[in-house]
PDB file of C-alpha atoms in Angstrom:
ATOM      1  CA  MET A   1      -8.831  10.464 -15.462  1.00  0.00           C
ATOM      2  CA  GLN A   2      -8.632   7.428 -13.024  1.00  0.00           C
ATOM      3  CA  PRO A   3      -5.539   5.517 -14.029  1.00  0.00           C
ATOM      4  CA  ILE A   4      -6.039   2.471 -12.160  1.00  0.00           C
ATOM      5  CA  SER A   5      -2.606   0.377 -13.772  1.00  0.00           C
ATOM      6  CA  PHE A   6       0.976   1.425 -14.111  1.00  0.00           C
ATOM      7  CA  GLU A   7       0.247   0.533 -18.001  1.00  0.00           C
ATOM      8  CA  GLN A   8      -2.202   3.110 -18.144  1.00  0.00           C
ATOM      9  CA  ALA A   9      -0.260   5.695 -16.614  1.00  0.00           C
ATOM     10  CA  CYS A  10       2.555   5.000 -18.737  1.00  0.00           C
ATOM     11  CA  GLU A  11       0.119   5.199 -21.482  1.00  0.00           C
ATOM     12  CA  PHE A  12      -1.168   8.839 -20.519  1.00  0.00           C
ATOM     13  CA  PHE A  13       2.543  10.184 -20.818  1.00  0.00           C
ATOM     14  CA  GLY A  14       3.386   7.954 -23.847  1.00  0.00           C
ATOM     15  CA  TYR A  15       5.538   5.630 -22.296  1.00  0.00           C
ATOM     16  CA  ASP A  16       6.416   1.968 -23.022  1.00  0.00           C
ATOM     17  CA  PRO A  17       5.646   0.232 -19.786  1.00  0.00           C
ATOM     18  CA  ASN A  18       8.042  -2.750 -21.266  1.00  0.00           C
ATOM     19  CA  LYS A  19      11.039  -0.315 -21.568  1.00  0.00           C
ATOM     20  CA  VAL A  20      10.571   2.358 -18.807  1.00  0.00           C
ATOM     21  CA  LEU A  21      11.920   0.518 -15.828  1.00  0.00           C
ATOM     22  CA  PRO A  22      15.438   0.159 -15.141  1.00  0.00           C
ATOM     23  CA  ASP A  23      17.122  -3.019 -14.616  1.00  0.00           C
ATOM     24  CA  VAL A  24      17.832  -2.797 -10.685  1.00  0.00           C
ATOM     25  CA  SER A  25      19.428  -6.502 -10.293  1.00  0.00           C
ATOM     26  CA  MET A  26      22.566  -4.919  -9.426  1.00  0.00           C
ATOM     27  CA  PHE A  27      20.869  -3.328  -6.510  1.00  0.00           C
ATOM     28  CA  PRO A  28      21.037  -5.285  -2.746  1.00  0.00           C
ATOM     29  CA  VAL A  29      18.167  -7.309  -3.365  1.00  0.00           C
ATOM     30  CA  GLU A  30      16.144  -6.463  -0.092  1.00  0.00           C
ATOM     31  CA  HIS A  31      15.768  -3.267  -1.887  1.00  0.00           C
ATOM     32  CA  GLN A  32      15.075  -4.038  -5.530  1.00  0.00           C
ATOM     33  CA  LYS A  33      11.205  -3.962  -5.467  1.00  0.00           C
ATOM     34  CA  ALA A  34      11.568  -0.745  -3.657  1.00  0.00           C
ATOM     35  CA  ALA A  35      13.302   1.115  -6.489  1.00  0.00           C
ATOM     36  CA  THR A  36      10.734  -0.506  -9.061  1.00  0.00           C
ATOM     37  CA  ALA A  37       7.839   0.438  -6.952  1.00  0.00           C
ATOM     38  CA  THR A  38       8.817   3.809  -6.284  1.00  0.00           C
ATOM     39  CA  HIS A  39       9.287   4.367  -9.916  1.00  0.00           C
ATOM     40  CA  LYS A  40       6.365   2.903 -11.030  1.00  0.00           C
ATOM     41  CA  LEU A  41       4.714   5.210  -8.216  1.00  0.00           C
ATOM     42  CA  MET A  42       6.186   8.512  -9.510  1.00  0.00           C
ATOM     43  CA  ILE A  43       4.547   7.844 -12.897  1.00  0.00           C
ATOM     44  CA  ILE A  44       1.201   6.931 -11.420  1.00  0.00           C
ATOM     45  CA  HIS A  45       1.452   9.667  -9.239  1.00  0.00           C
ATOM     46  CA  ASP A  46       2.177  12.046 -11.958  1.00  0.00           C
ATOM     47  CA  ALA A  47      -0.727  10.542 -14.080  1.00  0.00           C
ATOM     48  CA  TYR A  48      -3.250  11.037 -11.216  1.00  0.00           C
ATOM     49  CA  ASN A  49      -2.276  14.609 -11.192  1.00  0.00           C
ATOM     50  CA  GLU A  50      -2.315  14.844 -15.153  1.00  0.00           C
ATOM     51  CA  LYS A  51       0.206  16.776 -15.416  1.00  0.00           C
ATOM     52  CA  LYS A  52      -0.302  19.247 -13.124  1.00  0.00           C
ATOM     53  CA  LYS A  53       2.292  20.777 -10.794  1.00  0.00           C
ATOM     54  CA  VAL A  54       2.399  20.817  -7.373  1.00  0.00           C
ATOM     55  CA  ASP A  55       2.676  24.545  -6.253  1.00  0.00           C
ATOM     56  CA  TRP A  56       3.989  24.955  -2.705  1.00  0.00           C
ATOM     57  CA  ASN A  57       3.669  28.862  -3.161  1.00  0.00           C
ATOM     58  CA  ASN A  58      -0.226  28.312  -3.831  1.00  0.00           C
ATOM     59  CA  GLN A  59      -1.983  28.798  -0.669  1.00  0.00           C
ATOM     60  CA  LYS A  60      -5.368  27.389  -2.134  1.00  0.00           C
ATOM     61  CA  GLN A  61      -3.786  24.386  -3.692  1.00  0.00           C
ATOM     62  CA  ARG A  62      -4.157  21.529  -1.315  1.00  0.00           C
ATOM     63  CA  LYS A  63      -1.714  18.959  -1.459  1.00  0.00           C
ATOM     64  CA  TRP A  64      -2.697  15.374  -0.147  1.00  0.00           C
ATOM     65  CA  ARG A  65      -0.631  12.762   1.517  1.00  0.00           C
ATOM     66  CA  GLY A  66      -1.152   9.329   3.116  1.00  0.00           C
ATOM     67  CA  TRP A  67      -0.632   8.152   6.583  1.00  0.00           C
ATOM     68  CA  TRP A  68       0.562   4.453   6.614  1.00  0.00           C
ATOM     69  CA  ASP A  69       0.086   2.273   9.621  1.00  0.00           C
ATOM     70  CA  MET A  70       3.406   0.133   9.975  1.00  0.00           C
ATOM     71  CA  GLU A  71       2.275  -1.652  13.304  1.00  0.00           C
ATOM     72  CA  GLN A  72       1.363  -5.358  12.748  1.00  0.00           C
ATOM     73  CA  HIS A  73      -1.843  -6.182  14.662  1.00  0.00           C
ATOM     74  CA  PRO A  74      -3.864  -9.517  14.233  1.00  0.00           C
ATOM     75  CA  THR A  75      -6.746  -7.886  13.231  1.00  0.00           C
ATOM     76  CA  ARG A  76      -6.872  -4.380  11.903  1.00  0.00           C
ATOM     77  CA  ASN A  77      -3.399  -4.835  10.108  1.00  0.00           C
ATOM     78  CA  PRO A  78      -2.258  -8.423   9.966  1.00  0.00           C
ATOM     79  CA  SER A  79       0.201  -7.903   7.324  1.00  0.00           C
ATOM     80  CA  GLY A  80       1.919  -4.868   9.156  1.00  0.00           C
ATOM     81  CA  PHE A  81       1.006  -1.998   6.054  1.00  0.00           C
ATOM     82  CA  ARG A  82      -2.253  -0.701   5.645  1.00  0.00           C
ATOM     83  CA  PHE A  83      -3.478   2.897   4.516  1.00  0.00           C
ATOM     84  CA  TYR A  84      -4.352   4.257   7.678  1.00  0.00           C
ATOM     85  CA  GLY A  85      -5.565   8.333   6.417  1.00  0.00           C
ATOM     86  CA  SER A  86      -5.200  11.338   4.479  1.00  0.00           C
ATOM     87  CA  TYR A  87      -3.985  14.449   5.304  1.00  0.00           C
ATOM     88  CA  TYR A  88      -3.622  17.661   3.266  1.00  0.00           C
ATOM     89  CA  VAL A  89      -1.035  20.947   3.637  1.00  0.00           C
ATOM     90  CA  TYR A  90      -1.141  24.267   2.048  1.00  0.00           C
ATOM     91  CA  THR A  91       1.888  26.424   1.909  1.00  0.00           C
ATOM     92  CA  ASP A  92       3.512  26.122   5.267  1.00  0.00           C
ATOM     93  CA  THR A  93       4.420  22.386   4.126  1.00  0.00           C
ATOM     94  CA  PHE A  94       7.221  20.421   5.773  1.00  0.00           C
ATOM     95  CA  SER A  95       7.094  17.623   3.932  1.00  0.00           C
ATOM     96  CA  THR A  96       9.125  14.219   3.947  1.00  0.00           C
ATOM     97  CA  GLY A  97       7.751  13.380   0.437  1.00  0.00           C
ATOM     98  CA  GLY A  98       7.873  16.338  -1.524  1.00  0.00           C
ATOM     99  CA  SER A  99       6.121  16.898  -4.889  1.00  0.00           C
ATOM    100  CA  ARG A 100       6.573  13.605  -6.038  1.00  0.00           C
ATOM    101  CA  LEU A 101       4.474  11.564  -4.313  1.00  0.00           C
ATOM    102  CA  CYS A 102       1.553  13.752  -3.046  1.00  0.00           C
ATOM    103  CA  PHE A 103      -1.877  14.260  -5.061  1.00  0.00           C
ATOM    104  CA  LEU A 104      -3.658  17.249  -5.896  1.00  0.00           C
ATOM    105  CA  ARG A 105      -7.115  15.468  -5.019  1.00  0.00           C
ATOM    106  CA  GLU A 106      -8.087  13.519  -1.828  1.00  0.00           C
ATOM    107  CA  GLU A 107     -10.132  10.963  -4.236  1.00  0.00           C
ATOM    108  CA  ASP A 108      -6.963  10.482  -6.388  1.00  0.00           C
ATOM    109  CA  LEU A 109      -4.743   9.503  -2.936  1.00  0.00           C
ATOM    110  CA  LEU A 110      -7.466   7.276  -1.734  1.00  0.00           C
ATOM    111  CA  HIS A 111      -7.734   5.556  -5.001  1.00  0.00           C
ATOM    112  CA  ALA A 112      -4.102   5.109  -5.487  1.00  0.00           C
ATOM    113  CA  ALA A 113      -3.590   4.198  -2.082  1.00  0.00           C
ATOM    114  CA  LYS A 114      -6.285   1.307  -2.598  1.00  0.00           C
ATOM    115  CA  HIS A 115      -5.375   0.127  -5.868  1.00  0.00           C
ATOM    116  CA  HIS A 116      -1.436   0.448  -5.638  1.00  0.00           C
ATOM    117  CA  LEU A 117      -1.102  -0.478  -1.811  1.00  0.00           C
ATOM    118  CA  GLU A 118       1.367  -3.150  -2.840  1.00  0.00           C
ATOM    119  CA  LEU A 119       3.823  -0.801  -4.605  1.00  0.00           C
ATOM    120  CA  PHE A 120       3.497   1.207  -1.742  1.00  0.00           C
ATOM    121  CA  ARG A 121       4.022  -1.460   0.635  1.00  0.00           C
ATOM    122  CA  ASP A 122       7.253  -2.275  -1.450  1.00  0.00           C
ATOM    123  CA  MET A 123       8.635   1.306  -1.255  1.00  0.00           C
ATOM    124  CA  MET A 124       8.197   1.330   2.590  1.00  0.00           C
ATOM    125  CA  VAL A 125       8.584  -1.989   3.978  1.00  0.00           C
ATOM    126  CA  ILE A 126      12.186  -3.715   4.113  1.00  0.00           C
ATOM    127  CA  THR A 127      11.419  -7.296   3.615  1.00  0.00           C
ATOM    128  CA  GLN A 128      14.644  -9.971   3.568  1.00  0.00           C
TER     129      GLN A 128
ATOM    130  CA  MET B   1      28.264   5.776  11.262  1.00  0.00           C
ATOM    131  CA  ARG B   2      28.021   9.038   9.351  1.00  0.00           C
ATOM    132  CA  PRO B   3      28.894   8.729   5.707  1.00  0.00           C
ATOM    133  CA  ASN B   4      29.774  11.997   3.857  1.00  0.00           C
ATOM    134  CA  SER B   5      29.156  10.800   0.304  1.00  0.00           C
ATOM    135  CA  PHE B   6      27.211   7.960  -1.280  1.00  0.00           C
ATOM    136  CA  GLU B   7      30.847   6.742  -2.289  1.00  0.00           C
ATOM    137  CA  HIS B   8      31.658   6.283   1.601  1.00  0.00           C
ATOM    138  CA  ALA B   9      28.190   4.958   2.128  1.00  0.00           C
ATOM    139  CA  CYS B  10      29.017   1.918  -0.578  1.00  0.00           C
ATOM    140  CA  GLN B  11      32.462   1.314   1.251  1.00  0.00           C
ATOM    141  CA  VAL B  12      30.936   0.977   4.464  1.00  0.00           C
ATOM    142  CA  LYS B  13      28.671  -1.531   2.930  1.00  0.00           C
ATOM    143  CA  GLY B  14      30.518  -3.061   0.746  1.00  0.00           C
ATOM    144  CA  TYR B  15      28.971  -2.289  -2.327  1.00  0.00           C
ATOM    145  CA  ASP B  16      30.586  -0.862  -5.675  1.00  0.00           C
ATOM    146  CA  PRO B  17      28.991   2.654  -6.070  1.00  0.00           C
ATOM    147  CA  VAL B  18      29.253   2.586 -10.020  1.00  0.00           C
ATOM    148  CA  LYS B  19      27.821  -0.991 -10.356  1.00  0.00           C
ATOM    149  CA  ILE B  20      25.206  -0.630  -7.888  1.00  0.00           C
ATOM    150  CA  LEU B  21      23.513   1.941  -9.459  1.00  0.00           C
ATOM    151  CA  PRO B  22      20.824   1.381 -12.560  1.00  0.00           C
ATOM    152  CA  ASP B  23      20.979   2.723 -16.004  1.00  0.00           C
ATOM    153  CA  VAL B  24      18.233   4.811 -15.935  1.00  0.00           C
ATOM    154  CA  SER B  25      18.831   6.112 -19.658  1.00  0.00           C
ATOM    155  CA  MET B  26      15.617   4.759 -20.813  1.00  0.00           C
ATOM    156  CA  MET B  27      13.394   6.688 -18.275  1.00  0.00           C
ATOM    157  CA  PRO B  28      12.486  10.440 -18.910  1.00  0.00           C
ATOM    158  CA  ALA B  29      15.282  12.511 -17.272  1.00  0.00           C
ATOM    159  CA  SER B  30      13.395  13.685 -14.127  1.00  0.00           C
ATOM    160  CA  LEU B  31      12.233  10.605 -13.232  1.00  0.00           C
ATOM    161  CA  GLY B  32      15.531   8.855 -13.802  1.00  0.00           C
ATOM    162  CA  GLN B  33      17.433  11.119 -11.722  1.00  0.00           C
ATOM    163  CA  ALA B  34      14.491  10.779  -8.987  1.00  0.00           C
ATOM    164  CA  VAL B  35      14.739   7.334  -8.921  1.00  0.00           C
ATOM    165  CA  LEU B  36      18.770   7.303  -8.377  1.00  0.00           C
ATOM    166  CA  ASN B  37      18.663   9.499  -5.742  1.00  0.00           C
ATOM    167  CA  PHE B  38      16.091   7.300  -3.829  1.00  0.00           C
ATOM    168  CA  ILE B  39      18.614   4.580  -4.739  1.00  0.00           C
ATOM    169  CA  MET B  40      21.437   6.359  -3.448  1.00  0.00           C
ATOM    170  CA  LEU B  41      19.582   7.916  -0.049  1.00  0.00           C
ATOM    171  CA  VAL B  42      18.567   4.108   0.992  1.00  0.00           C
ATOM    172  CA  ILE B  43      22.172   3.106   0.750  1.00  0.00           C
ATOM    173  CA  ILE B  44      23.406   6.336   2.396  1.00  0.00           C
ATOM    174  CA  THR B  45      20.692   5.524   5.186  1.00  0.00           C
ATOM    175  CA  GLU B  46      21.353   1.895   5.428  1.00  0.00           C
ATOM    176  CA  ALA B  47      25.035   2.797   6.039  1.00  0.00           C
ATOM    177  CA  MET B  48      24.016   5.280   8.516  1.00  0.00           C
ATOM    178  CA  ASN B  49      21.859   2.777  10.502  1.00  0.00           C
ATOM    179  CA  TYR B  50      24.837   0.151  10.404  1.00  0.00           C
ATOM    180  CA  ASN B  51      26.883  -0.365  13.284  1.00  0.00           C
ATOM    181  CA  GLU B  52      30.327  -0.899  12.354  1.00  0.00           C
ATOM    182  CA  ASP B  53      31.717  -2.232  15.588  1.00  0.00           C
ATOM    183  CA  THR B  54      29.220  -4.649  16.256  1.00  0.00           C
ATOM    184  CA  LYS B  55      28.606  -5.130  12.480  1.00  0.00           C
ATOM    185  CA  GLU B  56      24.389  -4.756  13.608  1.00  0.00           C
ATOM    186  CA  GLN B  57      22.217  -3.332  11.042  1.00  0.00           C
ATOM    187  CA  TRP B  58      19.517  -1.038  12.486  1.00  0.00           C
ATOM    188  CA  GLU B  59      15.954  -1.237  11.010  1.00  0.00           C
ATOM    189  CA  PRO B  60      12.836   0.029  12.745  1.00  0.00           C
ATOM    190  CA  ASP B  61      10.377  -1.737  14.876  1.00  0.00           C
ATOM    191  CA  TRP B  62       6.980  -0.506  13.825  1.00  0.00           C
ATOM    192  CA  ASN B  63       5.632  -3.182  16.352  1.00  0.00           C
ATOM    193  CA  ASP B  64       7.847  -1.058  19.239  1.00  0.00           C
ATOM    194  CA  GLY B  65       5.459   1.774  20.219  1.00  0.00           C
ATOM    195  CA  ASP B  66       8.302   2.975  22.306  1.00  0.00           C
ATOM    196  CA  GLN B  67      10.973   3.343  19.334  1.00  0.00           C
ATOM    197  CA  GLU B  68      11.180   6.729  17.884  1.00  0.00           C
ATOM    198  CA  LYS B  69      11.827   6.299  14.011  1.00  0.00           C
ATOM    199  CA  TRP B  70      13.355   9.950  13.018  1.00  0.00           C
ATOM    200  CA  VAL B  71      12.424  11.315   9.317  1.00  0.00           C
ATOM    201  CA  PRO B  72      14.107  14.669   8.071  1.00  0.00           C
ATOM    202  CA  TRP B  73      11.295  17.081   6.853  1.00  0.00           C
ATOM    203  CA  PHE B  74      11.743  19.753   4.221  1.00  0.00           C
ATOM    204  CA  ASP B  75      10.373  23.137   3.999  1.00  0.00           C
ATOM    205  CA  MET B  76       9.050  23.647  -0.006  1.00  0.00           C
ATOM    206  CA  GLU B  77       7.810  26.973   0.176  1.00  0.00           C
ATOM    207  CA  VAL B  78       9.912  30.112  -1.487  1.00  0.00           C
ATOM    208  CA  ASP B  79      10.172  32.918   0.930  1.00  0.00           C
ATOM    209  CA  ASN B  80      12.889  35.005   2.340  1.00  0.00           C
ATOM    210  CA  ARG B  81      14.266  32.074   4.588  1.00  0.00           C
ATOM    211  CA  ASN B  82      13.784  29.688   1.883  1.00  0.00           C
ATOM    212  CA  PRO B  83      14.826  31.186  -1.586  1.00  0.00           C
ATOM    213  CA  SER B  84      15.549  28.181  -3.538  1.00  0.00           C
ATOM    214  CA  GLY B  85      12.258  26.305  -2.649  1.00  0.00           C
ATOM    215  CA  PHE B  86      13.759  23.708  -0.701  1.00  0.00           C
ATOM    216  CA  ARG B  87      15.453  23.240   2.380  1.00  0.00           C
ATOM    217  CA  PHE B  88      15.984  21.208   5.565  1.00  0.00           C
ATOM    218  CA  ASP B  89      13.730  22.275   8.487  1.00  0.00           C
ATOM    219  CA  ASP B  90      13.696  19.814  10.919  1.00  0.00           C
ATOM    220  CA  SER B  91      13.798  16.282  12.507  1.00  0.00           C
ATOM    221  CA  ARG B  92      10.637  14.920  13.531  1.00  0.00           C
ATOM    222  CA  TYR B  93       9.373  10.915  14.740  1.00  0.00           C
ATOM    223  CA  ASP B  94       7.162   8.558  14.473  1.00  0.00           C
ATOM    224  CA  TYR B  95       6.060   5.686  16.173  1.00  0.00           C
ATOM    225  CA  THR B  96       3.811   3.065  14.423  1.00  0.00           C
ATOM    226  CA  VAL B  97       2.211   5.108  11.633  1.00  0.00           C
ATOM    227  CA  THR B  98       4.182   7.082   9.198  1.00  0.00           C
ATOM    228  CA  SER B  99       3.199   9.622   6.238  1.00  0.00           C
ATOM    229  CA  SER B 100       7.125   9.654   5.113  1.00  0.00           C
ATOM    230  CA  THR B 101       7.610   8.480   1.761  1.00  0.00           C
ATOM    231  CA  GLY B 102      10.696   6.085   2.173  1.00  0.00           C
ATOM    232  CA  GLY B 103       9.180   4.314   5.052  1.00  0.00           C
ATOM    233  CA  SER B 104      11.354   2.023   6.703  1.00  0.00           C
ATOM    234  CA  ARG B 105      14.141   2.834   4.070  1.00  0.00           C
ATOM    235  CA  LEU B 106      14.396   6.547   4.796  1.00  0.00           C
ATOM    236  CA  CYS B 107      14.225   6.551   8.752  1.00  0.00           C
ATOM    237  CA  TYR B 108      16.679   7.360  11.288  1.00  0.00           C
ATOM    238  CA  GLN B 109      17.257   6.091  14.656  1.00  0.00           C
ATOM    239  CA  ASN B 110      17.728   9.351  16.517  1.00  0.00           C
ATOM    240  CA  SER B 111      17.096  13.506  15.724  1.00  0.00           C
ATOM    241  CA  GLU B 112      20.816  13.812  14.943  1.00  0.00           C
ATOM    242  CA  ASP B 113      21.194  11.303  12.131  1.00  0.00           C
ATOM    243  CA  ALA B 114      18.020  12.575  10.615  1.00  0.00           C
ATOM    244  CA  GLU B 115      19.506  15.910  10.916  1.00  0.00           C
ATOM    245  CA  TYR B 116      22.570  15.007   9.526  1.00  0.00           C
ATOM    246  CA  ALA B 117      20.858  13.210   6.645  1.00  0.00           C
ATOM    247  CA  GLY B 118      18.840  15.899   5.993  1.00  0.00           C
ATOM    248  CA  THR B 119      21.618  18.907   5.710  1.00  0.00           C
ATOM    249  CA  THR B 120      24.172  16.662   4.443  1.00  0.00           C
ATOM    250  CA  PHE B 121      22.423  15.370   1.435  1.00  0.00           C
ATOM    251  CA  THR B 122      20.114  17.966   0.745  1.00  0.00           C
ATOM    252  CA  GLU B 123      20.784  17.745  -2.932  1.00  0.00           C
ATOM    253  CA  LEU B 124      19.902  14.174  -2.956  1.00  0.00           C
ATOM    254  CA  PHE B 125      16.607  15.096  -1.379  1.00  0.00           C
ATOM    255  CA  ARG B 126      15.643  17.449  -3.494  1.00  0.00           C
ATOM    256  CA  GLY B 127      16.179  15.598  -6.372  1.00  0.00           C
ATOM    257  CA  MET B 128      13.817  12.798  -5.332  1.00  0.00           C
ATOM    258  CA  MET B 129      11.343  15.162  -4.030  1.00  0.00           C
ATOM    259  CA  VAL B 130      11.223  18.233  -6.180  1.00  0.00           C
ATOM    260  CA  LEU B 131       9.634  17.979  -9.821  1.00  0.00           C
ATOM    261  CA  PRO B 132      11.600  20.356 -12.166  1.00  0.00           C
ATOM    262  CA  LYS B 133      10.051  23.541 -13.707  1.00  0.00           C
ATOM    263  CA  ALA B 134       8.737  22.703 -17.168  1.00  0.00           C
TER     264      ALA B 134
END
């Protein structure tokens, strides 16, 4: 399965995409998009992994994560946010993202990073 | 400053700790808690990066290649040192590129603050980062 949209990921799990998102209007404005994006990405991520659980004690299971370039550059990164590369870990894993946003296949990470770049940006970049 | 709780962080930033949290009852339970934990950690980090004396809010400048951005790292592997499968391991820093899930929202000015957050709010990080067993 290659879920492309949040709606497709919701369909995969039987969620109603119109009801599953919380009202974040009481949250500070600069973080509202981040809260929504984080929730969407968690559902999308789970769909990519097709309900398979990340097992940190499984030495044969690769856990893929992304590097993100946050430095603005006039040619290579004019917006100040771009996917930079992928890496994986096995069990000697010291993580900042844990099981929620790591992928079991590199192609899924690359696919998600490409198609959901704006959600990753909303989650990681503070805008006023 | 270093809040000792989410409520303390809200107090520092002038937020109502009850009203600021969204209703996540319509969400699958494990996802709802993860989102709540993310929100609480964002507020806690915001308070930690706030200077009460100068009223200045520190935010990472990813275009400053000399500025260190510190994040807590967690050990996810069960072993004798880590029977629960989740513990703070160390703080590490980025300059312009990060693999941290939180990006600008969950990073700190120095290693001591990252360690403080990772050790004081371990359970919030766990709830955000660990998938519950089916």
